[in-house]
Amino acid sequence: FFFRSPWQVQKATIFLPTGISPLERSIVRKVFQRVGFSRINLRRYATAFRGFLAKQNEEKGVFVYMGQATSEIGIFSSSHQQSLRMPFSLKEIQEQVASYFREKHFFEISQEVCFQIYQEMGKQQEKFSLVVRGRNTRTSEIETKSIAFSHVETLFMALKKKVMQEVTSIMNDPLF
């Protein structure tokens, strides 16, 4: 089934999973504004998407799902749903964060700390500050480090650009 421009009204209700970072929320909002939506309602969901829609009594909208292994953006109506996969996932983000800290700061951190850094970068952006534990790859000793935005600015910009490219490429698809 192919949707033919259901957005004549320029209003979008966009459903985002509860675990999505504030960075992704702001990027999704910016992309939809850039393509012409004037009224954007971002809503969170924490359950299976179809069950959530039934409870919310929504007729049409857009959903974004960012999962550990896969991500997708889709549109739905009361009778149909169509989605496109994004080659971008939370696992990929965690790998990029871990690699950045290994290469730039000689610091090995767990996947949980990678995810925490990503979430906090999204929430705090330029005000980012976080204390983390990890292993110094030069000395092999466990250390606690205070990380400021200046330590992750390059990583932040690269991840922001990547998410923006992925969401924009989906929005440029004829489906939307």
mmCIF file of C-alpha atoms in Angstrom:
data_model
loop_
_atom_site.group_PDB
_atom_site.id
_atom_site.type_symbol
_atom_site.label_atom_id
_atom_site.label_comp_id
_atom_site.label_asym_id
_atom_site.label_seq_id
_atom_site.Cartn_x
_atom_site.Cartn_y
_atom_site.Cartn_z
ATOM 1 C CA PHE A 1 0.000 0.000 0.000
ATOM 2 C CA PHE A 2 1.393 3.399 -0.963
ATOM 3 C CA PHE A 3 0.256 6.567 0.805
ATOM 4 C CA ARG A 4 -0.286 9.617 -1.309
ATOM 5 C CA SER A 5 0.577 12.758 0.643
ATOM 6 C CA PRO A 6 -1.798 12.426 3.597
ATOM 7 C CA TRP A 7 -0.393 15.610 5.128
ATOM 8 C CA GLN A 8 -2.437 18.262 3.341
ATOM 9 C CA VAL A 9 -3.253 19.863 6.713
ATOM 10 C CA GLN A 10 0.409 20.410 7.681
ATOM 11 C CA LYS A 11 -0.208 18.903 11.112
ATOM 12 C CA ALA A 12 1.760 15.914 12.349
ATOM 13 C CA THR A 13 1.340 13.775 15.423
ATOM 14 C CA ILE A 14 4.663 12.025 15.870
ATOM 15 C CA PHE A 15 5.017 9.135 18.290
ATOM 16 C CA LEU A 16 8.435 8.595 19.813
ATOM 17 C CA PRO A 17 9.524 5.751 22.087
ATOM 18 C CA THR A 18 10.094 6.777 25.702
ATOM 19 C CA GLY A 19 13.808 5.930 25.486
ATOM 20 C CA ILE A 20 14.538 8.361 22.657
ATOM 21 C CA SER A 21 17.045 11.056 23.571
ATOM 22 C CA PRO A 22 16.185 14.760 23.620
ATOM 23 C CA LEU A 23 18.670 15.201 20.767
ATOM 24 C CA GLU A 24 16.642 12.848 18.571
ATOM 25 C CA ARG A 25 13.400 14.557 19.649
ATOM 26 C CA SER A 26 14.721 17.961 18.591
ATOM 27 C CA ILE A 27 16.056 16.604 15.290
ATOM 28 C CA VAL A 28 12.742 14.924 14.456
ATOM 29 C CA ARG A 29 10.916 18.190 15.213
ATOM 30 C CA LYS A 30 13.367 20.236 13.078
ATOM 31 C CA VAL A 31 13.128 17.875 10.108
ATOM 32 C CA PHE A 32 9.327 17.948 10.128
ATOM 33 C CA GLN A 33 9.357 21.759 10.419
ATOM 34 C CA ARG A 34 11.858 21.963 7.558
ATOM 35 C CA VAL A 35 9.581 19.979 5.223
ATOM 36 C CA GLY A 36 6.621 22.245 5.959
ATOM 37 C CA PHE A 37 4.683 20.996 8.977
ATOM 38 C CA SER A 38 3.541 23.959 11.044
ATOM 39 C CA ARG A 39 1.861 22.092 13.908
ATOM 40 C CA ILE A 40 3.871 19.232 15.375
ATOM 41 C CA ASN A 41 2.739 17.206 18.355
ATOM 42 C CA LEU A 42 5.455 14.904 19.758
ATOM 43 C CA ARG A 43 4.041 12.111 21.925
ATOM 44 C CA ARG A 44 5.805 9.311 23.746
ATOM 45 C CA TYR A 45 4.821 5.673 23.849
ATOM 46 C CA ALA A 46 6.165 2.873 26.016
ATOM 47 C CA THR A 47 4.146 -0.129 24.829
ATOM 48 C CA ALA A 48 3.668 -2.023 21.587
ATOM 49 C CA PHE A 49 2.833 0.599 18.997
ATOM 50 C CA ARG A 50 -0.423 -0.871 17.643
ATOM 51 C CA GLY A 51 -1.785 -1.353 21.161
ATOM 52 C CA PHE A 52 -0.802 2.191 22.032
ATOM 53 C CA LEU A 53 -2.637 3.573 18.994
ATOM 54 C CA ALA A 54 -5.798 1.665 19.843
ATOM 55 C CA LYS A 55 -5.773 3.146 23.355
ATOM 56 C CA GLN A 56 -5.068 6.659 22.084
ATOM 57 C CA ASN A 57 -7.767 6.522 19.389
ATOM 58 C CA GLU A 58 -5.441 8.142 16.833
ATOM 59 C CA GLU A 59 -6.544 8.185 13.197
ATOM 60 C CA LYS A 60 -3.258 9.032 11.509
ATOM 61 C CA GLY A 61 0.243 10.120 12.344
ATOM 62 C CA VAL A 62 3.910 9.365 12.132
ATOM 63 C CA PHE A 63 5.938 7.112 14.391
ATOM 64 C CA VAL A 64 9.649 6.888 15.023
ATOM 65 C CA TYR A 65 11.207 3.800 16.568
ATOM 66 C CA MET A 66 14.845 3.668 17.604
ATOM 67 C CA GLY A 67 15.718 0.227 18.866
ATOM 68 C CA GLN A 68 18.845 -1.637 19.879
ATOM 69 C CA ALA A 69 19.262 -3.343 16.510
ATOM 70 C CA THR A 70 16.976 -1.480 14.106
ATOM 71 C CA SER A 71 15.177 1.824 13.668
ATOM 72 C CA GLU A 72 12.270 2.900 11.516
ATOM 73 C CA ILE A 73 10.005 5.791 10.680
ATOM 74 C CA GLY A 74 6.493 5.166 9.483
ATOM 75 C CA ILE A 75 3.143 6.694 8.795
ATOM 76 C CA PHE A 76 -0.168 5.195 9.752
ATOM 77 C CA SER A 77 -3.862 5.709 9.229
ATOM 78 C CA SER A 78 -6.808 3.977 10.875
ATOM 79 C CA SER A 79 -6.585 1.197 8.287
ATOM 80 C CA HIS A 80 -2.929 1.030 7.129
ATOM 81 C CA GLN A 81 0.642 1.382 8.292
ATOM 82 C CA GLN A 82 3.759 1.796 6.163
ATOM 83 C CA SER A 83 7.277 2.153 7.481
ATOM 84 C CA LEU A 84 10.822 2.537 6.242
ATOM 85 C CA ARG A 85 13.868 1.216 8.064
ATOM 86 C CA MET A 86 16.723 3.507 8.966
ATOM 87 C CA PRO A 87 20.225 2.054 8.902
ATOM 88 C CA PHE A 88 20.796 3.471 12.370
ATOM 89 C CA SER A 89 20.320 1.922 15.804
ATOM 90 C CA LEU A 90 21.107 2.409 19.472
ATOM 91 C CA LYS A 91 23.720 -0.349 19.192
ATOM 92 C CA GLU A 92 25.484 1.620 16.430
ATOM 93 C CA ILE A 93 25.370 4.764 18.576
ATOM 94 C CA GLN A 94 26.868 2.913 21.542
ATOM 95 C CA GLU A 95 29.641 1.547 19.313
ATOM 96 C CA GLN A 96 30.427 5.049 18.012
ATOM 97 C CA VAL A 97 30.570 6.467 21.546
ATOM 98 C CA ALA A 98 32.818 3.602 22.759
ATOM 99 C CA SER A 99 35.115 3.965 19.753
ATOM 100 C CA TYR A 100 35.355 7.740 20.227
ATOM 101 C CA PHE A 101 36.411 7.378 23.869
ATOM 102 C CA ARG A 102 38.900 4.610 23.063
ATOM 103 C CA GLU A 103 40.537 6.564 20.223
ATOM 104 C CA LYS A 104 40.358 10.160 21.490
ATOM 105 C CA HIS A 105 40.586 9.747 25.259
ATOM 106 C CA PHE A 106 42.249 6.309 25.648
ATOM 107 C CA PHE A 107 39.354 5.345 27.893
ATOM 108 C CA GLU A 108 37.362 2.095 27.719
ATOM 109 C CA ILE A 109 33.738 2.393 28.865
ATOM 110 C CA SER A 110 30.851 -0.061 29.126
ATOM 111 C CA GLN A 111 27.856 -0.103 26.791
ATOM 112 C CA GLU A 112 25.707 1.201 29.651
ATOM 113 C CA VAL A 113 28.022 4.190 30.112
ATOM 114 C CA CYS A 114 28.006 4.772 26.333
ATOM 115 C CA PHE A 115 24.212 4.914 26.362
ATOM 116 C CA GLN A 116 24.228 7.194 29.421
ATOM 117 C CA ILE A 117 26.666 9.570 27.676
ATOM 118 C CA TYR A 118 24.495 9.604 24.548
ATOM 119 C CA GLN A 119 21.334 10.314 26.553
ATOM 120 C CA GLU A 120 22.984 13.067 28.595
ATOM 121 C CA MET A 121 24.496 14.697 25.493
ATOM 122 C CA GLY A 122 20.978 14.840 24.067
ATOM 123 C CA LYS A 123 19.516 16.309 27.244
ATOM 124 C CA GLN A 124 22.242 18.800 28.147
ATOM 125 C CA GLN A 125 23.898 19.492 24.775
ATOM 126 C CA GLU A 126 26.406 22.362 25.267
ATOM 127 C CA LYS A 127 25.899 22.186 29.050
ATOM 128 C CA PHE A 128 26.907 18.501 29.070
ATOM 129 C CA SER A 129 28.862 17.393 32.130
ATOM 130 C CA LEU A 130 29.076 13.843 33.450
ATOM 131 C CA VAL A 131 31.259 11.759 35.752
ATOM 132 C CA VAL A 132 31.948 8.224 34.460
ATOM 133 C CA ARG A 133 34.048 5.209 35.366
ATOM 134 C CA GLY A 134 36.103 3.269 32.881
ATOM 135 C CA ARG A 135 39.504 1.771 32.170
ATOM 136 C CA ASN A 136 42.474 3.798 31.018
ATOM 137 C CA THR A 137 43.722 1.886 27.940
ATOM 138 C CA ARG A 138 47.304 3.103 28.457
ATOM 139 C CA THR A 139 47.676 2.009 32.088
ATOM 140 C CA SER A 140 44.840 -0.576 32.323
ATOM 141 C CA GLU A 141 43.741 1.058 35.579
ATOM 142 C CA ILE A 142 40.129 1.813 36.485
ATOM 143 C CA GLU A 143 39.527 5.562 36.665
ATOM 144 C CA THR A 144 36.750 8.038 37.279
ATOM 145 C CA LYS A 145 36.660 10.940 34.834
ATOM 146 C CA SER A 146 34.681 14.129 34.677
ATOM 147 C CA ILE A 147 33.614 14.753 31.094
ATOM 148 C CA ALA A 148 32.589 18.176 29.796
ATOM 149 C CA PHE A 149 31.028 19.146 26.475
ATOM 150 C CA SER A 150 34.446 20.167 25.137
ATOM 151 C CA HIS A 151 35.506 16.500 25.488
ATOM 152 C CA VAL A 152 32.592 15.239 23.382
ATOM 153 C CA GLU A 153 31.756 18.137 21.059
ATOM 154 C CA THR A 154 33.149 16.387 17.970
ATOM 155 C CA LEU A 155 31.231 13.214 18.842
ATOM 156 C CA PHE A 156 28.049 15.201 19.523
ATOM 157 C CA MET A 157 28.236 16.956 16.146
ATOM 158 C CA ALA A 158 28.940 13.681 14.292
ATOM 159 C CA LEU A 159 26.000 11.879 15.937
ATOM 160 C CA LYS A 160 23.691 14.848 15.390
ATOM 161 C CA LYS A 161 24.663 14.957 11.708
ATOM 162 C CA LYS A 162 24.121 11.188 11.351
ATOM 163 C CA VAL A 163 20.641 11.258 12.919
ATOM 164 C CA MET A 164 19.700 14.338 10.855
ATOM 165 C CA GLN A 165 20.836 12.634 7.621
ATOM 166 C CA GLU A 166 18.907 9.447 8.380
ATOM 167 C CA VAL A 167 15.657 11.212 9.293
ATOM 168 C CA THR A 168 15.958 13.624 6.343
ATOM 169 C CA SER A 169 16.575 10.789 3.864
ATOM 170 C CA ILE A 170 13.403 9.065 5.069
ATOM 171 C CA MET A 171 11.420 12.310 4.831
ATOM 172 C CA ASN A 172 12.595 12.748 1.236
ATOM 173 C CA ASP A 173 11.199 9.335 0.293
ATOM 174 C CA PRO A 174 8.029 9.523 -1.881
ATOM 175 C CA LEU A 175 6.173 7.696 0.914
ATOM 176 C CA PHE A 176 6.166 10.947 2.844
#
